[in-house]
PDB file of C-alpha atoms and ligand atoms in Angstrom:
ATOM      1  CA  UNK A   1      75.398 105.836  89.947  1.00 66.00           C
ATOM      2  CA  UNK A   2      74.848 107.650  86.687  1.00 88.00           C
ATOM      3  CA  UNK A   3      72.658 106.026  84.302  1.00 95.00           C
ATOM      4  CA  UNK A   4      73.708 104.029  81.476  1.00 97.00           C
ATOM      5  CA  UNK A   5      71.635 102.883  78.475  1.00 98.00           C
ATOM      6  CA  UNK A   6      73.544  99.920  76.615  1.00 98.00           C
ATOM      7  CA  UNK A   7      72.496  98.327  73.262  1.00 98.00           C
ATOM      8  CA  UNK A   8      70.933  94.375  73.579  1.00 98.00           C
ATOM      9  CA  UNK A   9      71.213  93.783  69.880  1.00 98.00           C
ATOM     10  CA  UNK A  10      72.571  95.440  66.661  1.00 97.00           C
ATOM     11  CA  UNK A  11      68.780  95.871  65.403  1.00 98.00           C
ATOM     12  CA  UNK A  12      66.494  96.738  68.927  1.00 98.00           C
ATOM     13  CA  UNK A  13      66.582  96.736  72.367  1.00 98.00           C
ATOM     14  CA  UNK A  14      68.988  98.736  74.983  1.00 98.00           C
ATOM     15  CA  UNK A  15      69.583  97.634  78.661  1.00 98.00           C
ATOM     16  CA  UNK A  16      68.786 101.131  81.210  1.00 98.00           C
ATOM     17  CA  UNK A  17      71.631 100.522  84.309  1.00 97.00           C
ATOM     18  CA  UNK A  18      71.498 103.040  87.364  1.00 96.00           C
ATOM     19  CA  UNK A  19      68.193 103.897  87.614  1.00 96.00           C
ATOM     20  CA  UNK A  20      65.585 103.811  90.089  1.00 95.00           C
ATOM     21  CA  UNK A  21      62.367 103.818  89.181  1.00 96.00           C
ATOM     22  CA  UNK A  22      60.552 104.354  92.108  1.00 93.00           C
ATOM     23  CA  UNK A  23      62.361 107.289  92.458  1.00 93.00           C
ATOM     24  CA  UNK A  24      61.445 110.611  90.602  1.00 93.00           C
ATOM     25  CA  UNK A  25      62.643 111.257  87.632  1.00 95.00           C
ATOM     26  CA  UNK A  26      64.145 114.520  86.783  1.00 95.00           C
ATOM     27  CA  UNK A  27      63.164 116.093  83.377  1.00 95.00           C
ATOM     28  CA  UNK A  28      66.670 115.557  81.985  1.00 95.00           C
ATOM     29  CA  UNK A  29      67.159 111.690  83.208  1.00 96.00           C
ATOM     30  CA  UNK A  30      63.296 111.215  81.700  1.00 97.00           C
ATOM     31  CA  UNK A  31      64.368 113.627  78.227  1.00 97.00           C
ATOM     32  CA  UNK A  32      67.515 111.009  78.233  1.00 97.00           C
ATOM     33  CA  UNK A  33      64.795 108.024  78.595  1.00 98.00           C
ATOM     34  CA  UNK A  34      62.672 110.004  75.899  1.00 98.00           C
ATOM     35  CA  UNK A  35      65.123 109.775  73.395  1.00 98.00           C
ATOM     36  CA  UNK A  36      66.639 106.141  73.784  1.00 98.00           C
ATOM     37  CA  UNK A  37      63.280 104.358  73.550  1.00 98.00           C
ATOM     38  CA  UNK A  38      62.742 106.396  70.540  1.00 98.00           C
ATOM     39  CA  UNK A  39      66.184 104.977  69.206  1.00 98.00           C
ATOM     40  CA  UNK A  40      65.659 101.711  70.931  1.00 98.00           C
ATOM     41  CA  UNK A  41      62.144 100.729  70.500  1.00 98.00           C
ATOM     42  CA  UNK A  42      62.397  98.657  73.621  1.00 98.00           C
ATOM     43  CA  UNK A  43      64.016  99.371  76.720  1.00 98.00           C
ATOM     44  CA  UNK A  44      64.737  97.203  79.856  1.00 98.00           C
ATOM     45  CA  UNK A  45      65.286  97.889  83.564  1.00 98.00           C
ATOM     46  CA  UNK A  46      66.397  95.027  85.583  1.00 97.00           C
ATOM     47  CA  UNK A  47      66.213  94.608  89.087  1.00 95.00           C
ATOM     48  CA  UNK A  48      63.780  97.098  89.940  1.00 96.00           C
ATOM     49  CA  UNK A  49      62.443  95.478  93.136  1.00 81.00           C
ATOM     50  CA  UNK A  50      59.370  95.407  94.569  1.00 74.00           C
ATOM     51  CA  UNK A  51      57.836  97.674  91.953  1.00 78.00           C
ATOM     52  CA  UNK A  52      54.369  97.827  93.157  1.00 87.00           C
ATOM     53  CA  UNK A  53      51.182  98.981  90.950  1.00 91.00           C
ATOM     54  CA  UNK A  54      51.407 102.454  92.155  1.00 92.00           C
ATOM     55  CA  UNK A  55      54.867 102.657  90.921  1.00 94.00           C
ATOM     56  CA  UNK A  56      54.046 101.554  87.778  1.00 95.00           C
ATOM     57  CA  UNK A  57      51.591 103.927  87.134  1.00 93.00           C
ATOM     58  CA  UNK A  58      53.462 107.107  88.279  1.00 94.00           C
ATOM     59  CA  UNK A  59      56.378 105.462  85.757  1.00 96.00           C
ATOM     60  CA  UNK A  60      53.744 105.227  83.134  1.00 96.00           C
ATOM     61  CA  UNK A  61      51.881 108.826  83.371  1.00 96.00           C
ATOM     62  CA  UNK A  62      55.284 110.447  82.305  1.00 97.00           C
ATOM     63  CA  UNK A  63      55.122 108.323  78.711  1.00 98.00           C
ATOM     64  CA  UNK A  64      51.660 108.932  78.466  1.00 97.00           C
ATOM     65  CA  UNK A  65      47.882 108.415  79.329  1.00 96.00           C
ATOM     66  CA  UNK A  66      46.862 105.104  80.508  1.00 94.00           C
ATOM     67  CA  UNK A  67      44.296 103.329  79.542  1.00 91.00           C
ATOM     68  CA  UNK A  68      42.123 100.875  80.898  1.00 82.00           C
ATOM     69  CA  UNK A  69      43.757  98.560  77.816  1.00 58.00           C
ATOM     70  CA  UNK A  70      43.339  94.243  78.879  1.00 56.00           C
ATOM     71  CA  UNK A  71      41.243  91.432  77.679  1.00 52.00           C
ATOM     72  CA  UNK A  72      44.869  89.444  78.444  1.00 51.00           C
ATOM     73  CA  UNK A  73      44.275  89.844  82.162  1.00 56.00           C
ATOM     74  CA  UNK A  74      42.494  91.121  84.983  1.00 69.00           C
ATOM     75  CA  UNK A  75      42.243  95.071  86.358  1.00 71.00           C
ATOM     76  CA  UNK A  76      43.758  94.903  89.826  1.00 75.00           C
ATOM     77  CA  UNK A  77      41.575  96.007  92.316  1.00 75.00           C
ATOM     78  CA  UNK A  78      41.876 100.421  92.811  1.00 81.00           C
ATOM     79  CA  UNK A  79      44.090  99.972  89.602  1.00 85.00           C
ATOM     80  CA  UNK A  80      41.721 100.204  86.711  1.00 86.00           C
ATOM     81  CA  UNK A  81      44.504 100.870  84.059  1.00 89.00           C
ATOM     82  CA  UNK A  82      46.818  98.240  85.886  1.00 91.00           C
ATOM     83  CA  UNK A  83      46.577  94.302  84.178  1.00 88.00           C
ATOM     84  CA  UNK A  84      47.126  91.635  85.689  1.00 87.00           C
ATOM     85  CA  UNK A  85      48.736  89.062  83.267  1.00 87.00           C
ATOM     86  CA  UNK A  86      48.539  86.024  84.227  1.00 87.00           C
ATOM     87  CA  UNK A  87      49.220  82.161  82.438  1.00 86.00           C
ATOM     88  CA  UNK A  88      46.734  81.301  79.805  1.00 84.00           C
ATOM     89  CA  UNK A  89      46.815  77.730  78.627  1.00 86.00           C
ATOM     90  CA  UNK A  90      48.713  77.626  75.326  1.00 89.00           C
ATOM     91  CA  UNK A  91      46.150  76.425  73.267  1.00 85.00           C
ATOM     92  CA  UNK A  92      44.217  79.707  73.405  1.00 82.00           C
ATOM     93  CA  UNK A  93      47.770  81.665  73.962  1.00 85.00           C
ATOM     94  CA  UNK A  94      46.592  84.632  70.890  1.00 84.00           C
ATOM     95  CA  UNK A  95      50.067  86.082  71.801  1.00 89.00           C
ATOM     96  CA  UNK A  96      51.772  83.536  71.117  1.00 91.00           C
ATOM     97  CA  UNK A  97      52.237  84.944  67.532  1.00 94.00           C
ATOM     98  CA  UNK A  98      54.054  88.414  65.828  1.00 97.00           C
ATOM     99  CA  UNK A  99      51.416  91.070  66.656  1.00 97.00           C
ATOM    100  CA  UNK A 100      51.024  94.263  67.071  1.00 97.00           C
ATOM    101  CA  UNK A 101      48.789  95.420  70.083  1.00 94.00           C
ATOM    102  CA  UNK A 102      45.033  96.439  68.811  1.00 94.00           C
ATOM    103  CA  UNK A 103      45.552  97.080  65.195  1.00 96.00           C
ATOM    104  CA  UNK A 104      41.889  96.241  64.795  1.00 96.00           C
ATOM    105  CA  UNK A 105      41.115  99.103  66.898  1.00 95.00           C
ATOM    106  CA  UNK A 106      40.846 102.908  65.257  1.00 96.00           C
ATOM    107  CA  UNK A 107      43.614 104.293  67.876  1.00 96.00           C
ATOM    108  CA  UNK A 108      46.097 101.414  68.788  1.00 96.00           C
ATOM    109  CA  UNK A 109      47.922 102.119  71.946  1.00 96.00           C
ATOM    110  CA  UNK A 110      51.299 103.673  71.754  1.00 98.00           C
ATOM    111  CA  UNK A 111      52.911 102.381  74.691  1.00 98.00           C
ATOM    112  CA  UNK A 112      52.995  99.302  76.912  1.00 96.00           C
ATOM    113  CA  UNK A 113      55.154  98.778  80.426  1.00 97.00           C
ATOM    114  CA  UNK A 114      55.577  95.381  81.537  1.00 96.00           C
ATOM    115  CA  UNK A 115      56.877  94.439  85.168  1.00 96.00           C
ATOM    116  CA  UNK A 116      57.626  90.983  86.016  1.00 96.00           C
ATOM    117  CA  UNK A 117      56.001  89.514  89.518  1.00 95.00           C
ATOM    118  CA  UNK A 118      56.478  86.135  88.805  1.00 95.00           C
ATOM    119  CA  UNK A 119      58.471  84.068  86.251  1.00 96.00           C
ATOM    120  CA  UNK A 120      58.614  80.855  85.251  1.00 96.00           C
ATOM    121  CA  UNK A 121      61.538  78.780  83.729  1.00 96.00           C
ATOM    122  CA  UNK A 122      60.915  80.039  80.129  1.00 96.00           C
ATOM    123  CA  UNK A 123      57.898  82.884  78.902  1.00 96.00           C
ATOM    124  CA  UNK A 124      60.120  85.075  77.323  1.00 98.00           C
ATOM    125  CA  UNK A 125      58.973  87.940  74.475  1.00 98.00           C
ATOM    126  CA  UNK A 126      60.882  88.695  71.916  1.00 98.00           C
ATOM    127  CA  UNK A 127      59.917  92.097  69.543  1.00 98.00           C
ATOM    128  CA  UNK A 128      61.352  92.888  66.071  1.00 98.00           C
ATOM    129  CA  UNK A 129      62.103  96.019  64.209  1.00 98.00           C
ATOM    130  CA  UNK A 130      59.605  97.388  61.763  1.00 98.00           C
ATOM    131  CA  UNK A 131      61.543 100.635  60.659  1.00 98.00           C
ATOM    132  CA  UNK A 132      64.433  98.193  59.578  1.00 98.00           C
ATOM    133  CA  UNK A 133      61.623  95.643  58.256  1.00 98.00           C
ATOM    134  CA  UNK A 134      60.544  98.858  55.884  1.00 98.00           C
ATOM    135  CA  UNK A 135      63.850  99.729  55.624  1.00 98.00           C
ATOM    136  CA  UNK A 136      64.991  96.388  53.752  1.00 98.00           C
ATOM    137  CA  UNK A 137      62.436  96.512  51.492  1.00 98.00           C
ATOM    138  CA  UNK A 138      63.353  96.976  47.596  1.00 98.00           C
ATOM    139  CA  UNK A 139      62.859 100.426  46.334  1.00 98.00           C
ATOM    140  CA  UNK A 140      60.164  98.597  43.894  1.00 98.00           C
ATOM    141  CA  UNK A 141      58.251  97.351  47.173  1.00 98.00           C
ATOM    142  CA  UNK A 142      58.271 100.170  49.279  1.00 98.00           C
ATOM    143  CA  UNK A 143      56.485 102.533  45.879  1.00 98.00           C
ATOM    144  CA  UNK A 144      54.266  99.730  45.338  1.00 97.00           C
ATOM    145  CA  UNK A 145      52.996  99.854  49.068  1.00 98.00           C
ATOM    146  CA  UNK A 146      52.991 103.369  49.129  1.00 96.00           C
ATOM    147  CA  UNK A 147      49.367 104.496  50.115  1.00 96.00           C
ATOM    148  CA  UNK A 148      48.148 101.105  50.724  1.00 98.00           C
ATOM    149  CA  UNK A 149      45.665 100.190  53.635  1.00 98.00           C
ATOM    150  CA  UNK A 150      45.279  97.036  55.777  1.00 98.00           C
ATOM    151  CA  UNK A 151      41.837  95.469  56.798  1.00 97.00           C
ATOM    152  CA  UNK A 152      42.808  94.454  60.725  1.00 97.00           C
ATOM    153  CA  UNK A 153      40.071  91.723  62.596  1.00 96.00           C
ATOM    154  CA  UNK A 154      40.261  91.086  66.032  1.00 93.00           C
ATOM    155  CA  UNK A 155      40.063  86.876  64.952  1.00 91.00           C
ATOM    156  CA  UNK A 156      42.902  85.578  67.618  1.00 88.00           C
ATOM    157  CA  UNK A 157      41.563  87.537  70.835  1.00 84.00           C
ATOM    158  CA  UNK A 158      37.723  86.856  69.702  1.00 85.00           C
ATOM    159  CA  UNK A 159      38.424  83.351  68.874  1.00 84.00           C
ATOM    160  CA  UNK A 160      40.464  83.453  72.543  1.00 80.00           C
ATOM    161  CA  UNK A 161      37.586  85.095  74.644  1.00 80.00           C
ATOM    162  CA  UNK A 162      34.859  83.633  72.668  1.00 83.00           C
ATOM    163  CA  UNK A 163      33.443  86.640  70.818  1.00 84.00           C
ATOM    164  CA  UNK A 164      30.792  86.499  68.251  1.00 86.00           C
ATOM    165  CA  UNK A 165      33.020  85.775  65.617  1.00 85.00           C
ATOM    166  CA  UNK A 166      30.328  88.053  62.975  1.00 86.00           C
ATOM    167  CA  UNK A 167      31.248  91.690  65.252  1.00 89.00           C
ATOM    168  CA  UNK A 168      34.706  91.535  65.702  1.00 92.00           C
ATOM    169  CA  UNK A 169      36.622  94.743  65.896  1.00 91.00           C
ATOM    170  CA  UNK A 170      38.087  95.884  62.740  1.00 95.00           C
ATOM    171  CA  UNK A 171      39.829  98.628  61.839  1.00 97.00           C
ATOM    172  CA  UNK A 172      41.891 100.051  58.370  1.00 98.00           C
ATOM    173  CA  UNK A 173      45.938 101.402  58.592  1.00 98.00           C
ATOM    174  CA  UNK A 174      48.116 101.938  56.351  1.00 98.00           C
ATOM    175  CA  UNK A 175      50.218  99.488  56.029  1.00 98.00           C
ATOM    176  CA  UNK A 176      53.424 101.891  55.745  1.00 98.00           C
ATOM    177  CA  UNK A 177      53.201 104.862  58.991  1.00 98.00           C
ATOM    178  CA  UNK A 178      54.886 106.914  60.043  1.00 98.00           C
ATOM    179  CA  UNK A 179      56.155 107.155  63.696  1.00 98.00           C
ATOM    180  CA  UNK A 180      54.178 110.325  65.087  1.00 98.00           C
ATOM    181  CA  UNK A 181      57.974 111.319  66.807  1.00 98.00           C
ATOM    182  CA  UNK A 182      60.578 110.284  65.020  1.00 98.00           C
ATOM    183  CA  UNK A 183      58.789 110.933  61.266  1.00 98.00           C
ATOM    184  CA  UNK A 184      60.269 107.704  60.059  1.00 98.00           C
ATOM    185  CA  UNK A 185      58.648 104.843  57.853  1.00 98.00           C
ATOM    186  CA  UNK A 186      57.426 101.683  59.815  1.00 98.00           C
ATOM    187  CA  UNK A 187      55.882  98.244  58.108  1.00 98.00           C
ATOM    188  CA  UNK A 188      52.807  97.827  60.036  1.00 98.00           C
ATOM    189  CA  UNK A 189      51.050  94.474  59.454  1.00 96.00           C
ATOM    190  CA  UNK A 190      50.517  91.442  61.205  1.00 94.00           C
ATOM    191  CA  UNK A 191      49.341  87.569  62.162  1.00 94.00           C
ATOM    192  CA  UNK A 192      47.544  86.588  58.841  1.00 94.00           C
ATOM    193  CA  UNK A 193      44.585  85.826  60.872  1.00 94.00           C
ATOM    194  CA  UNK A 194      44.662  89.553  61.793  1.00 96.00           C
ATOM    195  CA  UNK A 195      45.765  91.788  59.081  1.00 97.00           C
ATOM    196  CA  UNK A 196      43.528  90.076  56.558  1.00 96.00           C
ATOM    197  CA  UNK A 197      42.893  92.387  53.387  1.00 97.00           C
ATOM    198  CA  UNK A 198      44.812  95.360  51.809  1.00 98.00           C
ATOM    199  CA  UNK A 199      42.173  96.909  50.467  1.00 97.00           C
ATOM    200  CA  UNK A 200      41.031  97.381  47.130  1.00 97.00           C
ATOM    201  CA  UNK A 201      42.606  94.126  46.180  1.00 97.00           C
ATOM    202  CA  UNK A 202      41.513  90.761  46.045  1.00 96.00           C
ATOM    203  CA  UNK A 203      42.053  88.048  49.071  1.00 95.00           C
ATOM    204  CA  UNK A 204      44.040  86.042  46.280  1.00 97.00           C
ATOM    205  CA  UNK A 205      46.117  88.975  45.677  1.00 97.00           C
ATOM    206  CA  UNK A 206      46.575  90.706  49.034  1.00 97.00           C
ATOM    207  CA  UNK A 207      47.163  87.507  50.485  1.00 97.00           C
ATOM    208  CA  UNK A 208      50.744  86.212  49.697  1.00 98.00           C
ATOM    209  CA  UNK A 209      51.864  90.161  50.048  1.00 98.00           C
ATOM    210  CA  UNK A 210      50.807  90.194  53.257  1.00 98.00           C
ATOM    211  CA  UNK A 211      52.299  86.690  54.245  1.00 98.00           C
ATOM    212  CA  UNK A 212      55.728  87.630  52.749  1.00 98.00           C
ATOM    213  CA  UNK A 213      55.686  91.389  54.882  1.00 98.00           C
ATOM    214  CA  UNK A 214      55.031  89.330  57.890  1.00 98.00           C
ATOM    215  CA  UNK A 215      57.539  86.862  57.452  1.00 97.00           C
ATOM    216  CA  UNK A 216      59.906  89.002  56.089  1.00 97.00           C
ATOM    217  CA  UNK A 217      59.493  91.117  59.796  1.00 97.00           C
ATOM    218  CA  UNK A 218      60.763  88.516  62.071  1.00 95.00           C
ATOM    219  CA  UNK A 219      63.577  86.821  60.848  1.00 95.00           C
ATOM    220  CA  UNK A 220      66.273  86.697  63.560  1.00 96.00           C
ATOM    221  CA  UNK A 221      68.360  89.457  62.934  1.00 97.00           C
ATOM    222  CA  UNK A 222      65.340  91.738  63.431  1.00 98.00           C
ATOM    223  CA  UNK A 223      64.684  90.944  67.191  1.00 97.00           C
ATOM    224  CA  UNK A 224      65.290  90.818  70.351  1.00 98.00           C
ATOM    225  CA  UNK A 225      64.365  88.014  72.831  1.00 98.00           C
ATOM    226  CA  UNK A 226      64.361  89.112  76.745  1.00 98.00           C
ATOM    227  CA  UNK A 227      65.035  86.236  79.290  1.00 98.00           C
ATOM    228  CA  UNK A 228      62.679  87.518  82.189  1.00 98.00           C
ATOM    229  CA  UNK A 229      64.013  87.931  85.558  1.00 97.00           C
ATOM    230  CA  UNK A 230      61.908  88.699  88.852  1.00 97.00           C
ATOM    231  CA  UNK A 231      62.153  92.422  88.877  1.00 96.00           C
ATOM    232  CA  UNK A 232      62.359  93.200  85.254  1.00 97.00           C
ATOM    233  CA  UNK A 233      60.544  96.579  83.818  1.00 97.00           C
ATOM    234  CA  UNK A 234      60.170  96.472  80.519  1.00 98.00           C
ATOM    235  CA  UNK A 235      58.718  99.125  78.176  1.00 98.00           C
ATOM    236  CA  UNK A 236      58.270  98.935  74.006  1.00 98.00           C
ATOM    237  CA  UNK A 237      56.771 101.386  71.067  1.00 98.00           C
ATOM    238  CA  UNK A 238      53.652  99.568  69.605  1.00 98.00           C
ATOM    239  CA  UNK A 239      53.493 102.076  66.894  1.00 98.00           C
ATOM    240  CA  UNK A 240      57.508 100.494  65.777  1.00 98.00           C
ATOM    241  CA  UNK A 241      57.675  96.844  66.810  1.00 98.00           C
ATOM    242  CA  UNK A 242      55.627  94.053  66.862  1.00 98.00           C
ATOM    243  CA  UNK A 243      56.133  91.469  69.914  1.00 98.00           C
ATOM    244  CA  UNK A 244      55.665  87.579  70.196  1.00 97.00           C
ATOM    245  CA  UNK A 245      54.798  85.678  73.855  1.00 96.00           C
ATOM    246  CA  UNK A 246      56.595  82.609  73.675  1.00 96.00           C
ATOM    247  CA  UNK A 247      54.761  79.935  75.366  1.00 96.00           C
ATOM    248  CA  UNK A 248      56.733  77.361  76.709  1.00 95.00           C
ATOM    249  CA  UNK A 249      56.381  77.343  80.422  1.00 95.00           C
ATOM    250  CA  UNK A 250      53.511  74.501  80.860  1.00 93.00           C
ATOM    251  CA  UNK A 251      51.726  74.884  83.709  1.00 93.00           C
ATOM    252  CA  UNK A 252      54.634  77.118  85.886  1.00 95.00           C
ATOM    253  CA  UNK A 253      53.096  80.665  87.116  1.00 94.00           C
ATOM    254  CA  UNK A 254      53.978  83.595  85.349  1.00 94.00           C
ATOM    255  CA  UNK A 255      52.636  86.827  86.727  1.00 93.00           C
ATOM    256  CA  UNK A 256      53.362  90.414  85.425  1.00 94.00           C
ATOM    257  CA  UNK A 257      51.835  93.885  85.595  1.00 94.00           C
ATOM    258  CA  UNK A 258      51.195  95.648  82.459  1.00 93.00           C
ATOM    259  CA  UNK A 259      49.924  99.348  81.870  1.00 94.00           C
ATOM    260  CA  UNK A 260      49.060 100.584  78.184  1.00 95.00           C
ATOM    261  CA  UNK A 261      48.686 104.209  76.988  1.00 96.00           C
ATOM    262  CA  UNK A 262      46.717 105.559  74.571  1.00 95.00           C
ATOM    263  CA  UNK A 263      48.312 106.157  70.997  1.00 96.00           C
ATOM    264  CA  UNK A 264      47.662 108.653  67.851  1.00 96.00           C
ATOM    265  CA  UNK A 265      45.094 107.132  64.626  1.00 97.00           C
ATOM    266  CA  UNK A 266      48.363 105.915  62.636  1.00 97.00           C
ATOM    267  CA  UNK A 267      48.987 107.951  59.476  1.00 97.00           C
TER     268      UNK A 267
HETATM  269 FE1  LIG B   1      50.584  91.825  72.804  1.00 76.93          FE
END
């Protein structure tokens, strides 16, 4: 069967059909791969069965270098960039919220590859556009945040592990990159409780900005929402989308694999 990459929405996401993943993949099928995530931002393979760790990583070293990348899981044993996601109770669910992955950290991953074990009526993700969240900015907004930088605190995950909430991880981005591939514009902000400061302005003025750029990101013409099925490989571009964990699955099991790999300082 020849592979087929079909669109989910009109703004992100695209279903890959006739593909294998456990399988090699040929330079051409992975350049093919290559370029729809870059279009795509988040691509889907359903029905990959039985996709065990190993296969994961192999899949994953083509995108990139993993990274030993989880305080949302455990490292399965002889699988130290492998985590194992598994329920959290929603009241300390940090994901459970538009984010992007590690902003607080000076080189945010660029990748992450989720495969679905176990799924429970409900837990889907949904991630959102930020190329077309810059793009729909007024002229007047995108000069005025031109240059601008973002104070990022780890707050959710310390608050979730219970960190010392006085040496959190923090880093500064601009809050306008630009994708290290494709060389176009992304918004890149985040929870409130996260990207907390632009700098060089007050909390009273950065404040409402940043509220407004956040909200502004997600409304529902911006995202995609993926229905998890048994099976499911899913991959997405942390340095273009942010991503949201719905939590609605009570006390059901919900079991996935994730790998991470290692991203460029955005710029
Ligand atoms: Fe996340």
């Amino acid at each position: 069967m020849s592979m087929k990459v079909i669109p989910l929405t009109g703004s992100i996401g695209a279903s890959v059909q006739g593909i294998d993943l456990k399988r090699p993949i040929d330079p051409t099928t992975f350049e093919e791969l290559h370029r729809a995530f870059l279009k795509h931002q988040v691509l889907v393979y359903r029905g990959q069965d039985l996709f065990e760790p190993k296969d994961l990583l192999e899949f994953s070293k083509l995108w990139g270098k993993p990274v030993a990348a989880s305080s949302l899981g455990n490292y399965l044993p002889g699988f130290p960039e492998i985590t194992h996601i598994t329920k959290v109770p929603k009241e300390t669910a940090s994901t459970e919220a538009w984010h992007y992955d590690s902003p607080y950290t000076p080189i945010p991953p660029k990748i992450s590859i989720l495969s679905a074990l176990t799924v429970p009526n409900g837990g889907d993700t949904m991630w959102c556009n930020q190329y077309q969240s810059y793009d729909r900015l007024s002229p007047a907004m995108r000069k005025m945040l031109e240059g601008l930088r973002v104070k990022f605190v780890a707050l959710r995950l310390g608050r979730m592990m219970g960190a010392d909430l006085n040496s959190l991880p923090t880093a500064v981005h601009p809050i306008v990159r630009t994708h290290p591939e494709t060389g176009k514009k992304v918004l890149y902000v985040g929870h409130p409780e996260t990207a907390q400061q632009i700098e060089g302005m007050t909390k009273e003025e950065s404040r409402p900005l940043l509220d407004f750029l956040y909200a502004h990101s997600t409304s529902p013409d911006n995202f995609y929402r993926h229905m998890w099925q048994v099976g499911d490989v899913v991959m997405w571009d942390n340095r273009c989308t942010m991503h949201y964990a719905v939590h609605d699955y009570g006390e059901q099991e919900r079991v996935l694999l994730r790998s991470t790999m290692e991203g460029e300082v955005p710029a």
